[in-house]
Coordinates of C-alpha atoms and ligand atoms in Angstrom, one line a residue:
M1 CA 51.0 -233.6 227.1
P2 CA 52.9 -231.1 224.9
Y3 CA 51.6 -230.6 221.3
Q4 CA 53.3 -229.2 218.6
M5 CA 52.7 -227.3 215.4
W6 CA 52.9 -228.7 212.1
I7 CA 54.8 -226.7 209.4
N8 CA 55.5 -228.1 205.9
G9 CA 54.7 -231.5 207.1
V10 CA 57.2 -231.6 210.1
Y11 CA 56.3 -231.3 213.8
T12 CA 57.9 -228.2 215.4
A13 CA 58.0 -226.1 218.6
S14 CA 57.6 -222.3 218.6
S15 CA 61.0 -220.5 217.7
S16 CA 60.5 -218.9 221.0
G17 CA 60.1 -222.0 223.0
N18 CA 57.1 -220.4 224.9
V19 CA 54.0 -222.5 225.4
I20 CA 50.2 -221.9 226.1
E21 CA 48.8 -223.8 229.1
V22 CA 45.4 -225.4 228.0
R23 CA 43.0 -225.9 230.8
N24 CA 39.9 -227.9 231.3
P25 CA 37.1 -225.6 231.7
A26 CA 35.3 -227.9 233.9
T27 CA 38.2 -228.5 236.3
E28 CA 40.5 -225.6 235.9
E29 CA 43.2 -228.1 235.5
I30 CA 46.1 -227.9 233.0
I31 CA 45.6 -230.5 230.3
G32 CA 48.4 -229.8 228.0
T33 CA 50.5 -227.2 226.2
A34 CA 50.6 -225.8 222.8
P35 CA 53.5 -223.8 221.1
A36 CA 52.9 -220.0 221.5
G37 CA 53.7 -219.3 217.9
N38 CA 54.9 -215.7 216.9
A39 CA 56.0 -213.7 213.7
I40 CA 58.7 -216.0 212.9
D41 CA 56.7 -219.2 213.1
V42 CA 53.9 -217.6 211.0
A43 CA 56.5 -216.6 208.0
R44 CA 57.9 -220.1 208.3
A45 CA 54.2 -221.4 207.7
V46 CA 53.3 -219.2 205.0
T47 CA 56.6 -220.1 203.0
A48 CA 55.6 -223.7 203.2
A49 CA 52.3 -222.9 201.9
Q50 CA 53.4 -220.8 199.2
T51 CA 55.9 -223.1 198.2
A52 CA 53.3 -225.8 198.2
F53 CA 50.9 -223.6 196.2
L54 CA 51.6 -224.2 192.4
A55 CA 51.7 -228.0 192.7
W56 CA 48.6 -228.4 194.7
K57 CA 46.5 -225.8 192.3
R58 CA 47.8 -228.0 189.1
M59 CA 46.7 -231.3 190.6
P60 CA 43.8 -232.8 189.0
A61 CA 40.7 -232.1 190.8
G62 CA 39.8 -235.7 191.1
Q63 CA 42.9 -236.3 192.9
K64 CA 42.2 -233.5 195.1
A65 CA 38.9 -235.0 195.7
E66 CA 40.4 -238.5 196.7
M67 CA 42.8 -236.6 199.3
L68 CA 39.7 -234.7 200.9
H69 CA 37.8 -238.0 201.1
E70 CA 40.9 -239.4 202.8
V71 CA 40.6 -236.7 205.3
A72 CA 36.9 -237.6 206.0
R73 CA 37.9 -241.3 206.4
K74 CA 40.5 -240.8 209.0
L75 CA 38.6 -238.2 210.9
T76 CA 35.5 -240.4 211.0
E77 CA 38.1 -243.1 212.1
R78 CA 39.7 -241.1 215.0
T79 CA 36.3 -239.6 215.9
E80 CA 36.6 -240.6 219.5
E81 CA 40.0 -239.5 220.3
I82 CA 39.5 -236.3 218.8
A83 CA 36.1 -235.7 220.3
H84 CA 37.4 -236.7 223.7
L85 CA 40.2 -234.0 223.4
L86 CA 37.8 -231.5 222.6
T87 CA 35.5 -232.0 225.4
L88 CA 38.6 -231.9 227.7
E89 CA 39.7 -228.4 226.2
G90 CA 36.5 -226.9 225.0
G91 CA 34.0 -228.1 227.8
K92 CA 31.2 -229.2 225.3
P93 CA 29.6 -232.5 226.2
L94 CA 31.1 -235.6 224.6
V95 CA 27.8 -236.2 222.6
E96 CA 27.9 -232.7 220.8
N97 CA 31.7 -233.1 220.0
R98 CA 31.0 -236.5 218.4
D99 CA 28.4 -234.8 216.2
E100 CA 30.9 -232.1 215.3
M101 CA 33.3 -234.4 214.0
G102 CA 30.3 -236.1 212.1
W103 CA 29.5 -232.8 210.6
S104 CA 33.1 -231.8 209.9
A105 CA 33.8 -235.3 207.9
A106 CA 30.6 -234.4 206.0
C107 CA 32.0 -230.9 205.1
F108 CA 35.2 -232.4 203.6
R109 CA 33.3 -235.0 201.7
Y110 CA 31.0 -232.3 200.3
Y111 CA 33.7 -230.0 199.1
A112 CA 35.6 -233.2 198.0
E113 CA 33.0 -233.7 195.3
L114 CA 32.0 -229.9 194.8
G115 CA 35.6 -228.9 193.9
R116 CA 35.7 -231.4 191.3
N117 CA 32.2 -230.3 189.6
S118 CA 33.1 -227.1 187.9
R119 CA 36.1 -224.6 187.0
G120 CA 33.8 -221.9 185.8
R121 CA 31.7 -221.3 182.8
V122 CA 31.6 -220.4 178.9
V123 CA 29.5 -217.6 178.0
P124 CA 28.5 -216.3 174.5
S125 CA 31.2 -214.5 172.8
I126 CA 31.2 -211.3 171.3
E127 CA 31.9 -212.6 167.7
E128 CA 31.8 -216.0 166.3
S129 CA 35.5 -216.6 166.0
Q130 CA 35.8 -216.2 169.6
L131 CA 35.6 -218.2 173.0
A132 CA 34.5 -216.3 176.4
M133 CA 35.3 -218.3 179.6
V134 CA 34.6 -217.4 183.0
L135 CA 37.5 -219.3 185.1
K136 CA 37.5 -219.9 188.7
E137 CA 41.1 -219.6 190.0
P138 CA 42.6 -220.3 193.6
Y139 CA 44.0 -217.3 195.6
G140 CA 47.0 -218.6 196.8
V141 CA 48.0 -218.9 200.5
V142 CA 44.5 -218.7 202.9
G143 CA 45.1 -218.0 206.6
A144 CA 42.3 -219.9 208.5
I145 CA 41.7 -218.1 212.0
V146 CA 39.3 -220.2 214.1
P147 CA 37.5 -219.8 217.7
W148 CA 37.2 -222.0 220.4
N149 CA 33.2 -222.8 220.3
Y150 CA 33.4 -225.4 217.2
P151 CA 37.0 -225.5 216.4
I152 CA 37.2 -228.6 214.1
L153 CA 33.7 -227.6 212.5
L154 CA 34.6 -224.2 211.7
M155 CA 38.2 -225.0 210.5
A156 CA 36.5 -227.5 208.1
W157 CA 34.2 -225.0 206.8
K158 CA 37.1 -223.1 205.7
V159 CA 39.9 -225.7 204.9
A160 CA 37.7 -228.1 202.9
P161 CA 36.5 -225.6 200.4
A162 CA 39.9 -223.7 200.2
L163 CA 41.9 -226.9 199.5
A164 CA 39.0 -227.9 196.9
A165 CA 39.6 -224.6 195.0
G166 CA 43.3 -225.1 195.0
N167 CA 44.5 -222.9 197.7
T168 CA 47.1 -223.8 200.6
V169 CA 46.2 -223.2 204.1
V170 CA 47.9 -222.0 207.4
I171 CA 45.4 -222.7 210.0
K172 CA 45.4 -220.9 213.7
P173 CA 43.1 -222.3 216.2
S174 CA 42.0 -220.4 219.4
E175 CA 44.6 -220.3 222.3
M176 CA 41.9 -221.8 224.3
T177 CA 41.3 -224.9 222.3
P178 CA 44.6 -225.4 220.2
L179 CA 45.0 -229.2 221.0
S180 CA 42.4 -230.9 219.2
T181 CA 43.4 -228.9 216.0
L182 CA 47.1 -229.5 216.4
F183 CA 46.1 -233.4 216.6
F184 CA 44.9 -233.0 212.9
A185 CA 48.4 -233.2 211.7
E186 CA 47.9 -236.8 211.7
I187 CA 44.6 -236.2 209.8
F188 CA 46.4 -234.2 207.2
E189 CA 49.4 -236.1 207.0
H190 CA 48.8 -237.8 203.6
L191 CA 48.4 -234.3 201.8
P192 CA 51.9 -233.2 200.0
P193 CA 53.9 -231.0 202.8
G194 CA 52.9 -227.4 203.1
V195 CA 49.7 -227.8 201.6
V196 CA 48.2 -227.5 205.2
N197 CA 50.1 -226.0 208.2
I198 CA 49.0 -225.6 211.7
I199 CA 50.3 -223.1 213.8
S200 CA 49.1 -222.1 217.4
G201 CA 49.5 -219.0 219.5
Y202 CA 47.7 -216.0 220.8
G203 CA 45.8 -213.5 218.7
V204 CA 48.1 -210.6 218.7
D205 CA 51.4 -212.7 218.5
C206 CA 50.2 -215.2 216.0
G207 CA 47.0 -213.9 214.5
E208 CA 47.9 -210.5 213.4
P209 CA 51.4 -211.6 211.5
L210 CA 49.3 -214.1 209.6
V211 CA 46.8 -211.2 208.6
L212 CA 49.8 -209.0 208.1
D213 CA 52.1 -211.3 205.7
P214 CA 51.2 -209.9 202.4
R215 CA 51.7 -213.6 200.8
V216 CA 48.7 -214.3 202.5
R217 CA 45.9 -213.7 199.9
V218 CA 42.7 -214.4 201.9
I219 CA 42.0 -214.3 205.6
A220 CA 39.0 -216.7 206.5
F221 CA 38.0 -215.7 210.3
T222 CA 35.3 -216.7 212.6
G223 CA 35.2 -214.9 216.0
S224 CA 34.0 -212.0 217.8
L225 CA 33.0 -208.6 216.0
A226 CA 35.9 -206.9 217.9
T227 CA 38.5 -209.2 216.3
G228 CA 36.8 -209.0 213.1
Q229 CA 36.8 -205.2 213.1
R230 CA 40.6 -205.4 214.1
I231 CA 41.4 -207.8 211.1
A232 CA 39.8 -205.6 208.9
Q233 CA 41.7 -202.6 209.5
L234 CA 44.9 -204.5 209.5
A235 CA 44.2 -206.2 206.0
A236 CA 42.6 -203.0 204.5
P237 CA 45.9 -201.4 203.4
Q238 CA 46.8 -204.7 201.5
M239 CA 43.3 -205.1 199.9
K240 CA 43.6 -208.7 201.0
K241 CA 40.3 -210.5 200.5
L242 CA 38.4 -211.2 203.9
H243 CA 36.0 -213.8 204.8
L244 CA 34.3 -212.9 208.0
E245 CA 32.0 -214.7 210.1
L246 CA 31.2 -212.6 213.3
G247 CA 28.9 -212.7 216.3
G248 CA 25.2 -212.9 216.4
K249 CA 22.3 -212.1 218.7
D250 CA 19.7 -214.5 217.2
A251 CA 15.8 -213.9 217.7
F252 CA 13.3 -216.7 218.3
I253 CA 9.8 -216.0 217.6
V254 CA 7.1 -218.2 218.9
A255 CA 3.7 -217.7 217.5
E256 CA 0.3 -218.0 219.2
D257 CA -0.5 -221.4 217.1
A258 CA 2.7 -223.1 218.1
N259 CA 2.7 -226.4 220.0
L260 CA 4.5 -225.8 223.2
E261 CA 5.1 -229.4 223.8
V262 CA 7.6 -228.8 220.8
A263 CA 8.5 -225.1 221.0
V264 CA 9.6 -225.2 224.7
P265 CA 12.4 -227.8 224.1
A266 CA 13.1 -226.3 220.9
V267 CA 13.9 -222.7 222.4
A268 CA 15.6 -224.3 225.4
W269 CA 17.7 -226.4 223.2
A270 CA 18.7 -223.5 220.8
S271 CA 19.3 -221.3 223.8
L272 CA 21.5 -223.5 225.7
L273 CA 23.2 -225.9 223.2
N274 CA 26.9 -225.6 224.1
T275 CA 25.8 -223.6 227.2
G276 CA 24.8 -221.0 225.1
Q277 CA 28.3 -220.5 223.1
V278 CA 27.0 -220.8 219.6
C279 CA 27.1 -218.1 217.2
T280 CA 23.7 -218.9 216.3
S281 CA 22.5 -219.5 220.0
T282 CA 19.0 -218.2 220.4
E283 CA 19.8 -215.0 222.7
R284 CA 16.0 -213.2 222.4
V285 CA 13.0 -214.9 222.5
Y286 CA 9.6 -213.2 221.5
V287 CA 6.5 -215.0 222.6
H288 CA 2.8 -213.9 221.6
E289 CA 1.1 -212.5 224.6
S290 CA -1.7 -215.2 224.5
I291 CA 0.4 -218.1 225.4
A292 CA 3.3 -216.5 227.1
S293 CA 2.4 -217.6 230.7
E294 CA 2.4 -221.0 229.8
F295 CA 5.3 -220.9 227.8
I296 CA 7.2 -219.0 230.7
D297 CA 6.1 -221.6 233.6
R298 CA 7.2 -224.6 230.9
I299 CA 10.7 -223.3 229.8
V300 CA 11.5 -222.7 233.7
A301 CA 10.3 -226.0 234.7
Y302 CA 12.6 -227.3 231.8
A303 CA 15.6 -225.7 232.3
R304 CA 15.4 -226.6 236.2
V305 CA 15.9 -230.1 235.3
L306 CA 18.8 -229.7 233.0
R307 CA 22.1 -231.4 234.4
L308 CA 25.2 -229.4 234.7
G309 CA 28.7 -231.1 234.9
P310 CA 31.7 -231.9 232.9
G311 CA 31.2 -232.7 229.2
I312 CA 32.9 -235.9 229.5
E313 CA 30.1 -237.4 231.8
S314 CA 27.5 -239.1 229.6
T315 CA 24.5 -237.7 231.9
T316 CA 25.7 -234.0 231.3
D317 CA 23.6 -231.8 229.4
L318 CA 25.4 -228.6 229.9
G319 CA 29.2 -228.1 230.4
P320 CA 30.9 -225.0 231.6
L321 CA 31.5 -221.5 229.8
I322 CA 35.0 -221.7 228.0
G323 CA 36.6 -219.3 230.8
E324 CA 36.3 -217.0 233.6
L325 CA 36.1 -213.9 231.7
Y326 CA 33.3 -215.4 229.5
R327 CA 31.3 -216.1 232.5
A328 CA 32.0 -212.9 234.0
K329 CA 30.5 -211.3 230.9
V330 CA 27.3 -213.6 231.2
E331 CA 27.0 -212.5 235.0
A332 CA 27.5 -208.8 234.3
Q333 CA 24.6 -208.8 231.5
V334 CA 22.3 -210.6 234.1
E335 CA 23.0 -208.3 236.9
E336 CA 22.6 -205.3 234.7
A337 CA 19.3 -206.8 233.7
R338 CA 18.2 -207.5 237.0
S339 CA 19.3 -204.0 238.2
Q340 CA 17.0 -202.5 235.7
G341 CA 13.9 -204.4 236.9
A342 CA 14.3 -207.9 234.9
H343 CA 12.9 -211.0 236.8
I344 CA 15.2 -214.1 237.0
L345 CA 12.7 -216.8 237.2
T346 CA 15.6 -219.5 237.2
G347 CA 19.3 -219.6 237.4
G348 CA 21.4 -216.2 237.7
K349 CA 24.1 -217.8 239.6
R350 CA 26.9 -220.4 239.5
P351 CA 25.7 -223.8 240.6
P352 CA 26.7 -224.4 244.3
H353 CA 27.3 -228.0 243.8
L354 CA 30.2 -227.3 241.3
E355 CA 32.9 -225.7 242.9
R356 CA 35.6 -225.9 240.2
G357 CA 34.9 -225.1 236.5
Y358 CA 33.5 -222.1 234.7
F359 CA 29.7 -223.2 235.3
Y360 CA 26.6 -220.8 235.0
E361 CA 23.1 -221.9 235.5
P362 CA 20.7 -221.9 232.8
T363 CA 19.0 -218.6 233.5
V364 CA 15.3 -217.8 232.2
I365 CA 14.6 -213.9 232.5
T366 CA 11.5 -212.0 231.9
N367 CA 10.4 -208.4 232.1
V368 CA 13.3 -207.5 229.9
S369 CA 13.5 -204.7 227.0
H370 CA 15.9 -203.7 224.2
S371 CA 17.6 -201.0 226.1
M372 CA 19.3 -203.7 228.3
P373 CA 22.7 -205.1 227.0
I374 CA 21.2 -208.7 227.9
M375 CA 18.8 -208.0 224.7
R376 CA 21.3 -206.2 222.5
E377 CA 24.9 -207.5 223.0
E378 CA 26.2 -211.0 222.2
T379 CA 25.9 -213.1 225.7
F380 CA 27.4 -216.3 224.5
G381 CA 26.1 -218.0 227.9
P382 CA 23.0 -220.0 228.9
T383 CA 20.2 -217.3 229.0
I384 CA 17.1 -217.2 228.0
P385 CA 15.4 -213.6 227.9
I386 CA 11.7 -213.4 227.1
M387 CA 9.6 -210.5 225.7
T388 CA 6.0 -210.7 224.7
Y389 CA 4.3 -209.5 221.8
R390 CA 0.8 -208.7 220.5
T391 CA 1.0 -208.5 216.6
F392 CA 3.3 -210.4 214.3
D393 CA 4.5 -206.9 212.8
E394 CA 5.8 -206.1 216.2
A395 CA 7.6 -209.3 216.7
L396 CA 9.3 -209.0 213.2
A397 CA 10.3 -205.4 214.0
L398 CA 11.6 -206.6 217.3
A399 CA 13.7 -209.4 215.6
N400 CA 15.3 -206.9 213.1
D401 CA 16.2 -204.3 216.0
S402 CA 19.5 -205.4 216.3
Q403 CA 23.1 -204.7 214.9
Y404 CA 23.4 -208.6 214.2
G405 CA 21.7 -210.6 211.5
L406 CA 23.2 -214.0 211.7
G407 CA 20.3 -216.5 212.3
A408 CA 16.7 -216.3 213.4
N409 CA 14.0 -219.0 214.5
L410 CA 10.2 -219.1 214.1
Y411 CA 7.6 -221.4 215.3
T412 CA 4.3 -221.6 213.4
Y413 CA 2.3 -223.7 211.3
D414 CA 0.6 -220.7 209.6
P415 CA 2.5 -220.2 206.0
L416 CA 1.5 -216.7 205.9
K417 CA 3.3 -215.9 209.0
A418 CA 6.4 -218.2 207.9
K419 CA 6.5 -216.4 204.3
R420 CA 6.6 -212.9 205.8
F421 CA 9.2 -214.1 208.5
F422 CA 11.6 -215.4 205.8
E423 CA 11.3 -212.5 203.5
E424 CA 11.0 -209.6 206.0
V425 CA 13.7 -210.8 208.7
Q426 CA 17.4 -209.8 208.0
A427 CA 19.4 -212.7 208.8
G428 CA 21.4 -215.3 206.8
T429 CA 19.7 -218.5 208.1
L430 CA 15.8 -218.5 208.7
W431 CA 14.9 -221.7 210.6
I432 CA 11.3 -222.4 210.8
N433 CA 10.1 -225.2 213.1
D434 CA 13.5 -226.7 213.4
P435 CA 16.1 -224.5 215.1
L436 CA 19.7 -224.4 214.2
T437 CA 20.0 -227.3 211.8
D438 CA 22.9 -226.7 209.3
N439 CA 23.0 -228.1 205.8
D440 CA 26.4 -228.5 204.0
A441 CA 25.0 -227.7 200.5
A442 CA 23.3 -224.5 201.9
P443 CA 25.3 -221.2 202.7
F444 CA 25.9 -220.2 206.4
G445 CA 27.0 -216.7 207.4
G446 CA 25.0 -213.3 208.3
F447 CA 23.9 -209.8 207.5
K448 CA 25.0 -206.8 209.1
F449 CA 27.6 -206.8 211.9
S450 CA 27.6 -210.6 211.6
G451 CA 30.1 -210.3 208.8
G452 CA 28.4 -210.6 205.4
S453 CA 30.4 -213.9 204.4
R454 CA 29.3 -217.3 203.6
E455 CA 30.4 -220.8 204.4
L456 CA 29.1 -223.9 203.0
G457 CA 27.1 -224.6 200.2
E458 CA 28.4 -223.3 196.5
E459 CA 28.9 -219.8 198.2
G460 CA 31.3 -221.3 200.6
L461 CA 33.4 -222.4 197.7
E462 CA 33.2 -219.3 195.8
E463 CA 34.7 -217.4 198.7
F464 CA 38.2 -219.1 197.9
R465 CA 38.0 -218.7 194.1
E466 CA 39.0 -215.5 191.9
T467 CA 37.1 -214.8 188.7
K468 CA 38.9 -214.5 185.5
H469 CA 37.4 -213.7 182.2
V470 CA 39.3 -215.2 179.3
H471 CA 38.6 -213.6 175.8
W472 CA 40.1 -215.6 173.2
D473 CA 39.9 -214.8 169.4
F474 CA 40.8 -217.8 167.4
E475 CA 41.3 -216.0 164.0
G476 CA 43.4 -213.0 165.5
G477 CA 42.8 -210.7 162.8
A478 CA 42.9 -206.7 162.8
K479 CA 39.9 -204.7 164.1
P480 CA 38.2 -202.4 162.2
W481 CA 37.5 -200.1 165.2
W482 CA 41.3 -199.8 165.9
Y483 CA 43.4 -196.6 164.9
P484 CA 43.4 -194.8 162.8
Y485 CA 39.9 -193.3 163.0
G486 CA 37.8 -191.5 160.3
K487 CA 39.0 -193.8 157.5
Ligands
NAD1 P1 37.7 -214.2 219.1 O1 37.5 -213.2 218.1 O2 38.6 -213.8 220.6 O3 39.2 -215.1 218.4 C1 38.8 -215.9 217.5 C2 40.0 -216.2 216.9 O4 40.8 -215.0 216.6 C3 41.2 -216.9 217.8 O5 41.8 -218.0 217.0 C4 42.0 -215.6 218.6 O6 43.3 -216.2 219.0 C5 42.2 -215.0 217.1 N1 42.5 -213.6 217.4 C6 42.2 -212.7 218.3 N2 42.8 -211.6 218.3 C7 43.4 -211.6 217.0 C8 43.9 -210.6 216.3 N3 43.9 -209.4 216.9 N4 44.5 -210.7 215.0 C9 44.2 -212.0 214.5 N5 43.7 -213.0 215.0 C10 43.3 -212.6 216.4 O7 36.5 -214.9 219.2 P2 36.1 -216.3 220.5 O8 36.0 -215.8 221.7 O9 37.3 -217.4 220.1 O10 34.8 -216.9 219.6 C11 33.7 -216.4 219.9 C12 33.1 -215.5 218.8 O11 33.0 -216.2 217.7 C13 31.7 -215.0 219.1 O12 31.5 -213.9 219.0 C14 30.8 -215.9 218.2 O13 29.4 -215.4 217.7 C15 31.7 -215.9 217.1 N6 31.5 -217.2 216.2 C16 30.8 -216.7 215.0 C17 30.5 -217.9 214.2 C18 29.9 -217.6 212.8 O14 30.0 -218.7 212.2 N7 29.5 -216.4 212.5 C19 30.7 -219.1 214.4 C20 31.2 -219.6 215.9 C21 31.6 -218.3 216.6

């Protein structure tokens, strides 16, 4: 089925007429097409967003809030349709995509309220006859560039706060999963034309013109480190505000007091959710040596019974990887580890019973070290590489030995270990005894090469607001410190 872009409230094809063929990663079949947008389409969308900006900015916050609540209501009503489409194009199990719709609606509700909560603050003035205000203002047009692994959620984390802050938006989804985002024209239909625009296309042809358009004042981007670096280079000459959410290589420390009945399924789920294609997937596991043997036996047995298949089937635990290139990257890291002496205890291959689709078995690996790419580079696949440690100092040092710092996990009931963990590990989210739970009211983002920006929470709204200091003297008399000096 052909989908269209949505610019200024109007459905439109790409000016070139070209399309992207979108494949189901579980079957490799083409399930629809999206316009392959280019610089001309981007310019039209940015013009629409810029034209809509002032009226949207001036709209009272309570009215904006009602419109964002309406987005959440319609999204909730259409959950089944969108989740189904997203499973077809993105591969995630349907149950996970239903959850994604729920979290996305919650995000719109959260920012609907937060956006009308404050516009800044009043601070003590320099003299009595004055008022000093710190005002928060929207930037203008925001470009939201989104990846394929959580296309709706990561769109919501940008669009909801950007709109609540009074900006207008041009959304560019990934070329791998454009359809469910283009569907959102129906969800945003009640907004004034141009407040939200949805374009589709490849990174270089459609993403780069959006970054380079001088009328776009903020680029909110989630994606790989390499693309984030490219965007930063392109945006630097314009001093454009960047909001970057990049890759991760999350550590999971299992302390000697952990309850393995809980810690084993926790590590497996944190590593394998969405077939390991979560930015906060656990990609490095550090287990205390006293429990390592039992932990490894149990997690191997656990991984072996998980069911692979198309996400559309309700019995599927793990869907496919998003594409052939992504699977090839996982295979290369596993083979490199194997060639350097790692032990593949289960998995390490494509499932023989699934001939079509980009499937890869959940893979438990031991005898790994930090010299291997599988412990250093983002894998984005269903791998569980495990190392043992002797002291907690050693575990913390291993967790910090990464260029990334997105999230980190710990299982322990020892408060002293927990305190050291959340104070010393360099990561944006520290999960203790409950992996990967996000909270709309708490910021999400990473240290180091994970990007440094924050989505969600008050911080997530601040990313879309400029700060002004307004200094107002009611009396407006001449000041004794002006010229001429020496009087
Ligand atoms: P990607 O960088 O390949 O693509 C992301 C988006 O950028 C897509 O829309 C793509 O079309 C666009 N793009 C590509 N090249 C571009 C260019 N030169 N200029 C402008 N736009 C361009 O990433 P991906 O493969 O879609 O997503 C996976 C990556 O996203 C992983 O590295 C993952 O860790 C990261 N991610 C991070 C978070 C987070 O919150 N930190 C969340 C999810 C995913």
